[in-house]
PDB file of N, CA and C in Angstrom:
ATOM      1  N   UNK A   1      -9.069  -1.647  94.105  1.00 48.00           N
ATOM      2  CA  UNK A   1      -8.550  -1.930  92.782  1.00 48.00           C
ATOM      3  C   UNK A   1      -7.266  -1.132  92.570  1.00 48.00           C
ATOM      4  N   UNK A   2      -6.193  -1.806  92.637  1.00 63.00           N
ATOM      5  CA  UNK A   2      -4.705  -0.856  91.788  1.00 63.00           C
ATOM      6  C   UNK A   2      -5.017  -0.664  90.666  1.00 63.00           C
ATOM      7  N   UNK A   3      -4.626   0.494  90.429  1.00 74.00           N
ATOM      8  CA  UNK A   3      -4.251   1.582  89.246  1.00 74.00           C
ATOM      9  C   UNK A   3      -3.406   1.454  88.348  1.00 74.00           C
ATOM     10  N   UNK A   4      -3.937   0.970  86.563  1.00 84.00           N
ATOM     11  CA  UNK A   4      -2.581   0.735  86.282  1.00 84.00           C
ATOM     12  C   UNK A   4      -2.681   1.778  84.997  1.00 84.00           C
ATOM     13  N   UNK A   5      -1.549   1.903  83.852  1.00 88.00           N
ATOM     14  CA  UNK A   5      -1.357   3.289  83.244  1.00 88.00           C
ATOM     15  C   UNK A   5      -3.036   2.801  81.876  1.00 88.00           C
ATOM     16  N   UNK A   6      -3.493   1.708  81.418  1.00 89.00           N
ATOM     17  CA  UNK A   6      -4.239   1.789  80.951  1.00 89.00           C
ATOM     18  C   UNK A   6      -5.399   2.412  81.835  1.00 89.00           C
ATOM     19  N   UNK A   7      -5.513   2.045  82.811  1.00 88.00           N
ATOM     20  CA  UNK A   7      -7.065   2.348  84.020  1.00 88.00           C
ATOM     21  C   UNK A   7      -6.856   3.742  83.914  1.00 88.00           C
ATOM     22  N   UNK A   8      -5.413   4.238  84.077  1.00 89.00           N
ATOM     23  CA  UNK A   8      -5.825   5.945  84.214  1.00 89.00           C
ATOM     24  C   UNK A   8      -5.916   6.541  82.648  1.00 89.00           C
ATOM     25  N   UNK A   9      -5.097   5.899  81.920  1.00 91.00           N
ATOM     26  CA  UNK A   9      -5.177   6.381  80.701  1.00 91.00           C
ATOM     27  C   UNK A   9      -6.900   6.468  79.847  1.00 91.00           C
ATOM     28  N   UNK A  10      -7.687   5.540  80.190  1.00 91.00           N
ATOM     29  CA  UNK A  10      -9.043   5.555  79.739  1.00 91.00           C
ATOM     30  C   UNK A  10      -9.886   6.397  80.410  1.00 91.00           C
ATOM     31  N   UNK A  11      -9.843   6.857  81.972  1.00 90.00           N
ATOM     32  CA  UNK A  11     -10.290   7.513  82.774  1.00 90.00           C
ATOM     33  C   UNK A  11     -10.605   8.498  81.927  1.00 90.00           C
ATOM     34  N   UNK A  12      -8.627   9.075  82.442  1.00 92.00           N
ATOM     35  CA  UNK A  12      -8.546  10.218  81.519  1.00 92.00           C
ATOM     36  C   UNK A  12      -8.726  10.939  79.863  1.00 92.00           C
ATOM     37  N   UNK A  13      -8.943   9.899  78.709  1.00 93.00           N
ATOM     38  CA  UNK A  13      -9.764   9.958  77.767  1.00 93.00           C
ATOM     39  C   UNK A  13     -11.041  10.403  77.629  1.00 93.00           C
ATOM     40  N   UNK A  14     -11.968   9.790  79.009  1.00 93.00           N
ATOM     41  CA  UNK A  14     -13.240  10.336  79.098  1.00 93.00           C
ATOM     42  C   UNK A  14     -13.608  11.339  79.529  1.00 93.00           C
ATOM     43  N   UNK A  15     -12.627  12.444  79.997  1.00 93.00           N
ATOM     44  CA  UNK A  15     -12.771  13.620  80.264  1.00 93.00           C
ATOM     45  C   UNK A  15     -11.958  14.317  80.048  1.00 93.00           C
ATOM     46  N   UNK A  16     -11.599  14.114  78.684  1.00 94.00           N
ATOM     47  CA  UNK A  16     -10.903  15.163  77.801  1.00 94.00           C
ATOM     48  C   UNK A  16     -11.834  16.457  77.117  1.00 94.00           C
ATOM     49  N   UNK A  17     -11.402  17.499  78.049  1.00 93.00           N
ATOM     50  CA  UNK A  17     -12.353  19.031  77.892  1.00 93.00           C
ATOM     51  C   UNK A  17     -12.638  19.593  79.429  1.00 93.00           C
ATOM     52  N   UNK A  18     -12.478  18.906  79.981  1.00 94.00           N
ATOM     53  CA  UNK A  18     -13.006  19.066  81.264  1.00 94.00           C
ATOM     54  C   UNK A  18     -12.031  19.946  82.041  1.00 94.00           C
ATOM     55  N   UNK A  19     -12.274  20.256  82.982  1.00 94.00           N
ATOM     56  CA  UNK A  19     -11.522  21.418  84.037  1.00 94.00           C
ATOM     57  C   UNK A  19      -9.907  20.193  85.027  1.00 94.00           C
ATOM     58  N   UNK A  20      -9.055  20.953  84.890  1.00 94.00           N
ATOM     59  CA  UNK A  20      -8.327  19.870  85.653  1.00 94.00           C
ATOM     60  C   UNK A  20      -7.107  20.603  86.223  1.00 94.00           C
ATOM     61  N   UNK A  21      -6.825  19.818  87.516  1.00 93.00           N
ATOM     62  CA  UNK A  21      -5.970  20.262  88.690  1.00 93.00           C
ATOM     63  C   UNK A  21      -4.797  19.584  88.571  1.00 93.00           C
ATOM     64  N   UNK A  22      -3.540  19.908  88.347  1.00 92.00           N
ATOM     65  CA  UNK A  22      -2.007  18.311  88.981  1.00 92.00           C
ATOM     66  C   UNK A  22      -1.627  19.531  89.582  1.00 92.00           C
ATOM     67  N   UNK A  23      -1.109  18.638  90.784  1.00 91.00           N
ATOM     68  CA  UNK A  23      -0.358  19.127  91.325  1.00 91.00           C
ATOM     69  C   UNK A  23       1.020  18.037  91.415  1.00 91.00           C
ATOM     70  N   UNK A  24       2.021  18.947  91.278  1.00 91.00           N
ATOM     71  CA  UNK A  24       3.057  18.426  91.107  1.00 91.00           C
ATOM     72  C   UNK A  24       4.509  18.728  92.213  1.00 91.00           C
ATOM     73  N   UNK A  25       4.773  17.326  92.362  1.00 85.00           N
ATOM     74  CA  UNK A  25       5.863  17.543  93.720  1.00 85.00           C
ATOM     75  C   UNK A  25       7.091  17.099  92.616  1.00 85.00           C
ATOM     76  N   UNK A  26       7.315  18.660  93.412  1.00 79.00           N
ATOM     77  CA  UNK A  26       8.633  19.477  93.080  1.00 79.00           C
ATOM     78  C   UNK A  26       9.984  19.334  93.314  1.00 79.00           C
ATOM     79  N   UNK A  27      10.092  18.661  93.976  1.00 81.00           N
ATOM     80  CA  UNK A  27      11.381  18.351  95.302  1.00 81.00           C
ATOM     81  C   UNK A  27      10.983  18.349  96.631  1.00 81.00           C
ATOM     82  N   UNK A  28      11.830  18.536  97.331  1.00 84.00           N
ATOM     83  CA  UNK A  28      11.836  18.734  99.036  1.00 84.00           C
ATOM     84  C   UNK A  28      10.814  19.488  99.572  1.00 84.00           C
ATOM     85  N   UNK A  29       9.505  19.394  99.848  1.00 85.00           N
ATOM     86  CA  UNK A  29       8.678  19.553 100.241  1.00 85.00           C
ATOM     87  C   UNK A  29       8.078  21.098  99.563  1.00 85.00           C
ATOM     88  N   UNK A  30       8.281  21.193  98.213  1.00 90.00           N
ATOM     89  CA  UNK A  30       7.457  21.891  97.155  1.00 90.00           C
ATOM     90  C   UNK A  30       6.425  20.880  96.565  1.00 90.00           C
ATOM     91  N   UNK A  31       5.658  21.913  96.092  1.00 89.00           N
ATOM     92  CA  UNK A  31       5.048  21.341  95.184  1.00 89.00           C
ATOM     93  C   UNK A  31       4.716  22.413  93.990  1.00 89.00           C
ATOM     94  N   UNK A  32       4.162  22.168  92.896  1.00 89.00           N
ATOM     95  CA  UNK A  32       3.752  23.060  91.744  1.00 89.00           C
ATOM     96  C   UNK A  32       2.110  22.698  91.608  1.00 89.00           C
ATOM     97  N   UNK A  33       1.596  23.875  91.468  1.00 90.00           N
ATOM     98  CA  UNK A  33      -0.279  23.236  91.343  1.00 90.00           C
ATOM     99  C   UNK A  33      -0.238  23.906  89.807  1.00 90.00           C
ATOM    100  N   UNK A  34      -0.922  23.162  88.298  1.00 90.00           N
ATOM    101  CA  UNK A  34      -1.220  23.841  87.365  1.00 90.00           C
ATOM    102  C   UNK A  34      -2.875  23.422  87.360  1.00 90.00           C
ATOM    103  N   UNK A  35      -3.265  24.795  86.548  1.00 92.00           N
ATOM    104  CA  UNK A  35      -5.010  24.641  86.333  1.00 92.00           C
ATOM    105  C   UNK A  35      -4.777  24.543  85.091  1.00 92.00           C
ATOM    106  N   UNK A  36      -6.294  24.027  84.394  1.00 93.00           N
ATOM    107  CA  UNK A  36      -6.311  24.259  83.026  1.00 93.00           C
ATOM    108  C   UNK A  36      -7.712  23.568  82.306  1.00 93.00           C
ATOM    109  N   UNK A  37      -7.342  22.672  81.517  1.00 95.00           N
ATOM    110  CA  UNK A  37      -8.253  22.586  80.972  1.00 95.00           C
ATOM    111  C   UNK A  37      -7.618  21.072  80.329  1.00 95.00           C
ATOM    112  N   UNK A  38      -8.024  19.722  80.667  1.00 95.00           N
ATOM    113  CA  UNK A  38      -7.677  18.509  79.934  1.00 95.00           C
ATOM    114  C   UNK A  38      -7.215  18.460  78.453  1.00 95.00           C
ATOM    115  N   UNK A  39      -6.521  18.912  77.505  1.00 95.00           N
ATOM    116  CA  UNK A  39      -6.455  19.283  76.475  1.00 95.00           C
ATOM    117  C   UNK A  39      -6.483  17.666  75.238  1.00 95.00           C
ATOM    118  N   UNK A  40      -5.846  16.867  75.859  1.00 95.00           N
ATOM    119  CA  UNK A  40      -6.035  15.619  74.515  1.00 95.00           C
ATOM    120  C   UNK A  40      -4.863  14.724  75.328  1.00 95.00           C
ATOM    121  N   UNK A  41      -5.622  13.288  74.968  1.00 95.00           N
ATOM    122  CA  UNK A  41      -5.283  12.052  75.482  1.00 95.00           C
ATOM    123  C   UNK A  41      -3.885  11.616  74.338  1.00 95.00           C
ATOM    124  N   UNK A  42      -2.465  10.592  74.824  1.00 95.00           N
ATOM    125  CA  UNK A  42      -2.000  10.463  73.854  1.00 95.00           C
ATOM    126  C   UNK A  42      -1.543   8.909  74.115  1.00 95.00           C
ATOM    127  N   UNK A  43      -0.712   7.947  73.480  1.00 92.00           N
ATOM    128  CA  UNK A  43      -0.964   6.445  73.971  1.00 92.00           C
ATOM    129  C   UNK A  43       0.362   6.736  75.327  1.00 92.00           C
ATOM    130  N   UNK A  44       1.209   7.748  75.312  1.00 92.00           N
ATOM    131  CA  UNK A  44       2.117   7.668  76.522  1.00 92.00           C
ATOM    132  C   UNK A  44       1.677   9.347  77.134  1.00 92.00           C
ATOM    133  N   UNK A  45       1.218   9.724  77.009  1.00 95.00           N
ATOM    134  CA  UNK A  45       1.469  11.214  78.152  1.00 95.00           C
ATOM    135  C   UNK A  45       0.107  11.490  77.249  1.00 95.00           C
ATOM    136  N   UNK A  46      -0.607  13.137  78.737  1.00 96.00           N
ATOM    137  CA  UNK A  46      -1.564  13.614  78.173  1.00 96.00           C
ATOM    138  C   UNK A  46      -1.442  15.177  78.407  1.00 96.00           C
ATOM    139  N   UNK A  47      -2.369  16.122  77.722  1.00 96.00           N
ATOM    140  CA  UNK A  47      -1.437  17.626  77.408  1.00 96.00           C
ATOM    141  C   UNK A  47      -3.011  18.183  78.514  1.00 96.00           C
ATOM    142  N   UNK A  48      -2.311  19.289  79.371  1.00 95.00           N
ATOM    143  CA  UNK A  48      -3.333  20.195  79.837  1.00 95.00           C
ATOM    144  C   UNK A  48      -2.875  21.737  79.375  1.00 95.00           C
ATOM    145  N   UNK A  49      -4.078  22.387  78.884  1.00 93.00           N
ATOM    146  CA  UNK A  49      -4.303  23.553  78.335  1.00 93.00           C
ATOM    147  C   UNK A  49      -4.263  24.459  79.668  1.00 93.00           C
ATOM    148  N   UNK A  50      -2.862  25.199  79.625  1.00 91.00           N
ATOM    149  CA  UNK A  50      -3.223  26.060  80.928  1.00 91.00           C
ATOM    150  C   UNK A  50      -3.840  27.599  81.604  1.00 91.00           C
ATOM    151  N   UNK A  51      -4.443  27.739  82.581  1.00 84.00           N
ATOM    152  CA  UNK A  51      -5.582  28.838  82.559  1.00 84.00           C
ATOM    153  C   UNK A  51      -4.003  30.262  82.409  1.00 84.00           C
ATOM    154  N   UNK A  52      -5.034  30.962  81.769  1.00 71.00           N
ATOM    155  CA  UNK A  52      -4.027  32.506  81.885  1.00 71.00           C
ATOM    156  C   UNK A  52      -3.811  33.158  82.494  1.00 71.00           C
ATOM    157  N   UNK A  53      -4.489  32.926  84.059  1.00 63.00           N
ATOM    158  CA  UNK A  53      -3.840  33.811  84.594  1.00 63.00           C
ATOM    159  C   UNK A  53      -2.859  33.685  85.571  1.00 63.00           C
ATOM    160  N   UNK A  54      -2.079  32.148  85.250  1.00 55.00           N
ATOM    161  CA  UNK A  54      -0.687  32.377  86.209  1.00 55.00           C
ATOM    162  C   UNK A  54       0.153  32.912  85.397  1.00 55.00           C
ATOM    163  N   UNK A  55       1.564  32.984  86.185  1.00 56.00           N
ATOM    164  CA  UNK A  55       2.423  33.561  86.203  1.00 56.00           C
ATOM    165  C   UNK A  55       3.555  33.310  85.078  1.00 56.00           C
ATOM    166  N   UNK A  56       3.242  31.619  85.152  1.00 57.00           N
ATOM    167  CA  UNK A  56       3.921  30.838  84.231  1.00 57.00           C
ATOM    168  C   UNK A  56       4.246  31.291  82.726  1.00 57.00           C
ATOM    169  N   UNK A  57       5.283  31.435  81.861  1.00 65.00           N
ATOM    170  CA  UNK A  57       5.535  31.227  80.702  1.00 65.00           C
ATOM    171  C   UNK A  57       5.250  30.531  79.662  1.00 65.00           C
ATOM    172  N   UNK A  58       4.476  29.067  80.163  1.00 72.00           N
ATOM    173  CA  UNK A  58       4.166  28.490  78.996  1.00 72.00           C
ATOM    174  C   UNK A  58       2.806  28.415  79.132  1.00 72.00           C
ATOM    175  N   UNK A  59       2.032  27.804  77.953  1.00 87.00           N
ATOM    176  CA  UNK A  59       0.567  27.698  77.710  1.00 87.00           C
ATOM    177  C   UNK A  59       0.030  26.591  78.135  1.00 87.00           C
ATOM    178  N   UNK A  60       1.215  25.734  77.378  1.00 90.00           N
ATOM    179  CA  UNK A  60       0.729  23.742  78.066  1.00 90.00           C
ATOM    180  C   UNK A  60       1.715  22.810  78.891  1.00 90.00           C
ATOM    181  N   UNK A  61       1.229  22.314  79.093  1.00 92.00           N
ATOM    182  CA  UNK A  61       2.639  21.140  79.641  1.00 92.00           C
ATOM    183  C   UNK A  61       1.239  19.721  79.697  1.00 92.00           C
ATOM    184  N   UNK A  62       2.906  18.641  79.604  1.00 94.00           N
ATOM    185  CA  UNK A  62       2.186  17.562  79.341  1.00 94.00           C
ATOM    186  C   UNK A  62       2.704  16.584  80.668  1.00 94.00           C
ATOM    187  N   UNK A  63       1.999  15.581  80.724  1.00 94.00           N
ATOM    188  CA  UNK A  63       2.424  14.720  81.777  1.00 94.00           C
ATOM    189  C   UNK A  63       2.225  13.077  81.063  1.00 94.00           C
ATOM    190  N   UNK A  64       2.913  12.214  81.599  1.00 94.00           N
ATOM    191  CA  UNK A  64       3.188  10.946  81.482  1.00 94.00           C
ATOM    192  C   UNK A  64       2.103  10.680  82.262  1.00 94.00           C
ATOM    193  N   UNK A  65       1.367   9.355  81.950  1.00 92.00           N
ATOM    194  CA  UNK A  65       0.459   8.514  82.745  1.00 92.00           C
ATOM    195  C   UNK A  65       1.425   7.610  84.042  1.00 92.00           C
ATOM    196  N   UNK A  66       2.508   7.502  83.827  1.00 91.00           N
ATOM    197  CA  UNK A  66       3.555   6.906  84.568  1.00 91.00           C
ATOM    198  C   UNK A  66       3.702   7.904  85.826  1.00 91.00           C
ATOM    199  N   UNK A  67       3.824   8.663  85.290  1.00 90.00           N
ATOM    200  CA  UNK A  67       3.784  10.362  86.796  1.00 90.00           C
ATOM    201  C   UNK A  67       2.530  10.218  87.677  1.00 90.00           C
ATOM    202  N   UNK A  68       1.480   9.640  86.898  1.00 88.00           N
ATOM    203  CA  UNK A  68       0.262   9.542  87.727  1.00 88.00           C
ATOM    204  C   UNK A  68       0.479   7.858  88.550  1.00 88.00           C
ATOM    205  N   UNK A  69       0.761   7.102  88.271  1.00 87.00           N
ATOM    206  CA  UNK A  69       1.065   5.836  88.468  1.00 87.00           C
ATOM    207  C   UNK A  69       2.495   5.835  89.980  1.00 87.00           C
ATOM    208  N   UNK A  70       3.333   6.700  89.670  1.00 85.00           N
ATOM    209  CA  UNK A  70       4.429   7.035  90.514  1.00 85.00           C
ATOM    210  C   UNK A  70       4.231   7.175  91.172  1.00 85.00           C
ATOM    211  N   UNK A  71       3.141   8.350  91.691  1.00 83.00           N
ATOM    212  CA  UNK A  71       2.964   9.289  92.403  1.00 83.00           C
ATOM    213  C   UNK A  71       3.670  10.318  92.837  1.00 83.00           C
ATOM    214  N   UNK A  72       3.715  11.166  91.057  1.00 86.00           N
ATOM    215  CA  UNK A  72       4.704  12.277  91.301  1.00 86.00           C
ATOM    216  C   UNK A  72       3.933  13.341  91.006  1.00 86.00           C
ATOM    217  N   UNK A  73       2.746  12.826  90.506  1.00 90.00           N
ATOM    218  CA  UNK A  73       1.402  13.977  90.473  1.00 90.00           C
ATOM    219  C   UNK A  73       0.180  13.312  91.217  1.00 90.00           C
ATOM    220  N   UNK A  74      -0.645  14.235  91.153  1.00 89.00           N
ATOM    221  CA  UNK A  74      -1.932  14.051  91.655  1.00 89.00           C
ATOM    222  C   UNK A  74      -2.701  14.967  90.665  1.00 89.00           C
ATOM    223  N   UNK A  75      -4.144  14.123  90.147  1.00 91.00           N
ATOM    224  CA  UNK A  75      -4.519  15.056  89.052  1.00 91.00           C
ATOM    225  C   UNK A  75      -6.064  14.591  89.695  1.00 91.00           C
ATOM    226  N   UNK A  76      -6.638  15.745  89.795  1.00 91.00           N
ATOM    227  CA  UNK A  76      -7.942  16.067  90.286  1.00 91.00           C
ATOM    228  C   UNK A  76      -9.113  17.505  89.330  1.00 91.00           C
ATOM    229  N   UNK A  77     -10.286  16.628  89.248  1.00 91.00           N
ATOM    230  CA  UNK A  77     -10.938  17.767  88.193  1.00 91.00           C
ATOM    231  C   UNK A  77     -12.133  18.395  89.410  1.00 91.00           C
ATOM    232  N   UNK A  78     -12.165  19.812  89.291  1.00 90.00           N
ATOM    233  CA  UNK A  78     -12.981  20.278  90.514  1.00 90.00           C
ATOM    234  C   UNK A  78     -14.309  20.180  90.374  1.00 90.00           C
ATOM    235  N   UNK A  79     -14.724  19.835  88.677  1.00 88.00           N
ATOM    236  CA  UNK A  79     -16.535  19.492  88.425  1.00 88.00           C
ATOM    237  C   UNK A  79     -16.657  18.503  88.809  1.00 88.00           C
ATOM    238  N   UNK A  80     -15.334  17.129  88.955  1.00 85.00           N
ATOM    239  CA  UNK A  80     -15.752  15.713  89.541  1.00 85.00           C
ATOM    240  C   UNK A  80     -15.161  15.211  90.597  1.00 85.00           C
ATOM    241  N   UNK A  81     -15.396  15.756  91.382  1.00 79.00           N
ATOM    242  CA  UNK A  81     -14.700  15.754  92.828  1.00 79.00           C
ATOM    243  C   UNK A  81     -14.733  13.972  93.069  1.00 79.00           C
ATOM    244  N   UNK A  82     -15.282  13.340  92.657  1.00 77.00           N
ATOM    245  CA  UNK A  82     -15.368  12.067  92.456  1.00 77.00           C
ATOM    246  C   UNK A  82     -13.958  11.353  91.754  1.00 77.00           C
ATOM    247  N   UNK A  83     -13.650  11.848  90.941  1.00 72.00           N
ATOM    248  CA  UNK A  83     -12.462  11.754  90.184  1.00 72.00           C
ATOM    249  C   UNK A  83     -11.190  12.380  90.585  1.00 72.00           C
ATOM    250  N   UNK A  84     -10.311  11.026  91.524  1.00 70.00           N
ATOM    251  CA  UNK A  84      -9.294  11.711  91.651  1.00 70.00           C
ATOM    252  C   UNK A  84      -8.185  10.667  91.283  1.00 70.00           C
ATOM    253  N   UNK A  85      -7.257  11.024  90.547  1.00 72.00           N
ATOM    254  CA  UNK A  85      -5.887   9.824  90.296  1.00 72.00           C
ATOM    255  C   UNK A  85      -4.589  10.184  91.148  1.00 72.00           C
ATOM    256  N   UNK A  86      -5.085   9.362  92.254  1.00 62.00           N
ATOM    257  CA  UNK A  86      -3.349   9.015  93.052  1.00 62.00           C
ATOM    258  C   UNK A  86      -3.417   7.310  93.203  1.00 62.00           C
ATOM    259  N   UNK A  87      -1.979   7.016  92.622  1.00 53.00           N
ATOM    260  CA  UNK A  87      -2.379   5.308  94.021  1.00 53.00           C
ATOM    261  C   UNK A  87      -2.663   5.265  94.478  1.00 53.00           C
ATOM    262  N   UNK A  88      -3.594   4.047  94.982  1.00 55.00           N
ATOM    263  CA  UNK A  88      -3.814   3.650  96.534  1.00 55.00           C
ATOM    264  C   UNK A  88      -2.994   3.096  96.998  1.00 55.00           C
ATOM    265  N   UNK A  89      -2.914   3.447  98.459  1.00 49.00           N
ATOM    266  CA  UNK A  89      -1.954   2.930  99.413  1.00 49.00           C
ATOM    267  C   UNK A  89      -2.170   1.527  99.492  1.00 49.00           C
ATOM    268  N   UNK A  90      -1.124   0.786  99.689  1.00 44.00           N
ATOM    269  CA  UNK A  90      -0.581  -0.278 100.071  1.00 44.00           C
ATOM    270  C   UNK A  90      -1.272  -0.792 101.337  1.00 44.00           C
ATOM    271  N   UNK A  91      -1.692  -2.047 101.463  1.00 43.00           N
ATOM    272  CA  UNK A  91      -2.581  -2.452 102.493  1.00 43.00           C
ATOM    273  C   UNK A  91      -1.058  -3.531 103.370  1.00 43.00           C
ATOM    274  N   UNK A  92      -1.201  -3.283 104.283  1.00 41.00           N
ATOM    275  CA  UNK A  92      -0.132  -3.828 105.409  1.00 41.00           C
ATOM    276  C   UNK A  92      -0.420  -5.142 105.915  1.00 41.00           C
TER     277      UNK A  92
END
């Protein structure tokens, strides 16, 4: 089944509170990993509450459902290892 921004957008509604992972590519073979906490669903982007003890300056950051759709994140929750949002690859 392709992934489209409603499919992840409802996903992600239903586990708003929950523990959650993006990792985010950065450029040229970076990436950024934030932890946190799913903070609230919105009809274009959704906000994660972030844990305190990185390094980082801010508290939240938000992401577009389109970033998940791109594949410019990958957002994974570690209680539902079952639950992970990247595209699926393209069948040849």
């Amino acid at each position: 089944m392709t992934a489209t921004i409603n499919s992840i957008k409802d996903t992600l509604a239903e586990l708003v509170g929950e523990n959650i992972i993006v990792t985010v590519e950065a450029g040229r073979r970076k990436t950024t990993i934030h932890e946190g906490k799913l903070a609230d669903t919105y009809p274009s982007l959704f906000i994660v509450d972030l844990d305190d003890e990185g390094s980082e300056s801010y508290e939240r950051v938000s992401f577009s459902y389109a970033d998940v759709l791109t594949d410019s994140i990958i957002v994974e929750f570690p209680e539902k290892p079952e639950v992970i949002l990247v595209p699926e690859e393209e069948e040849e």
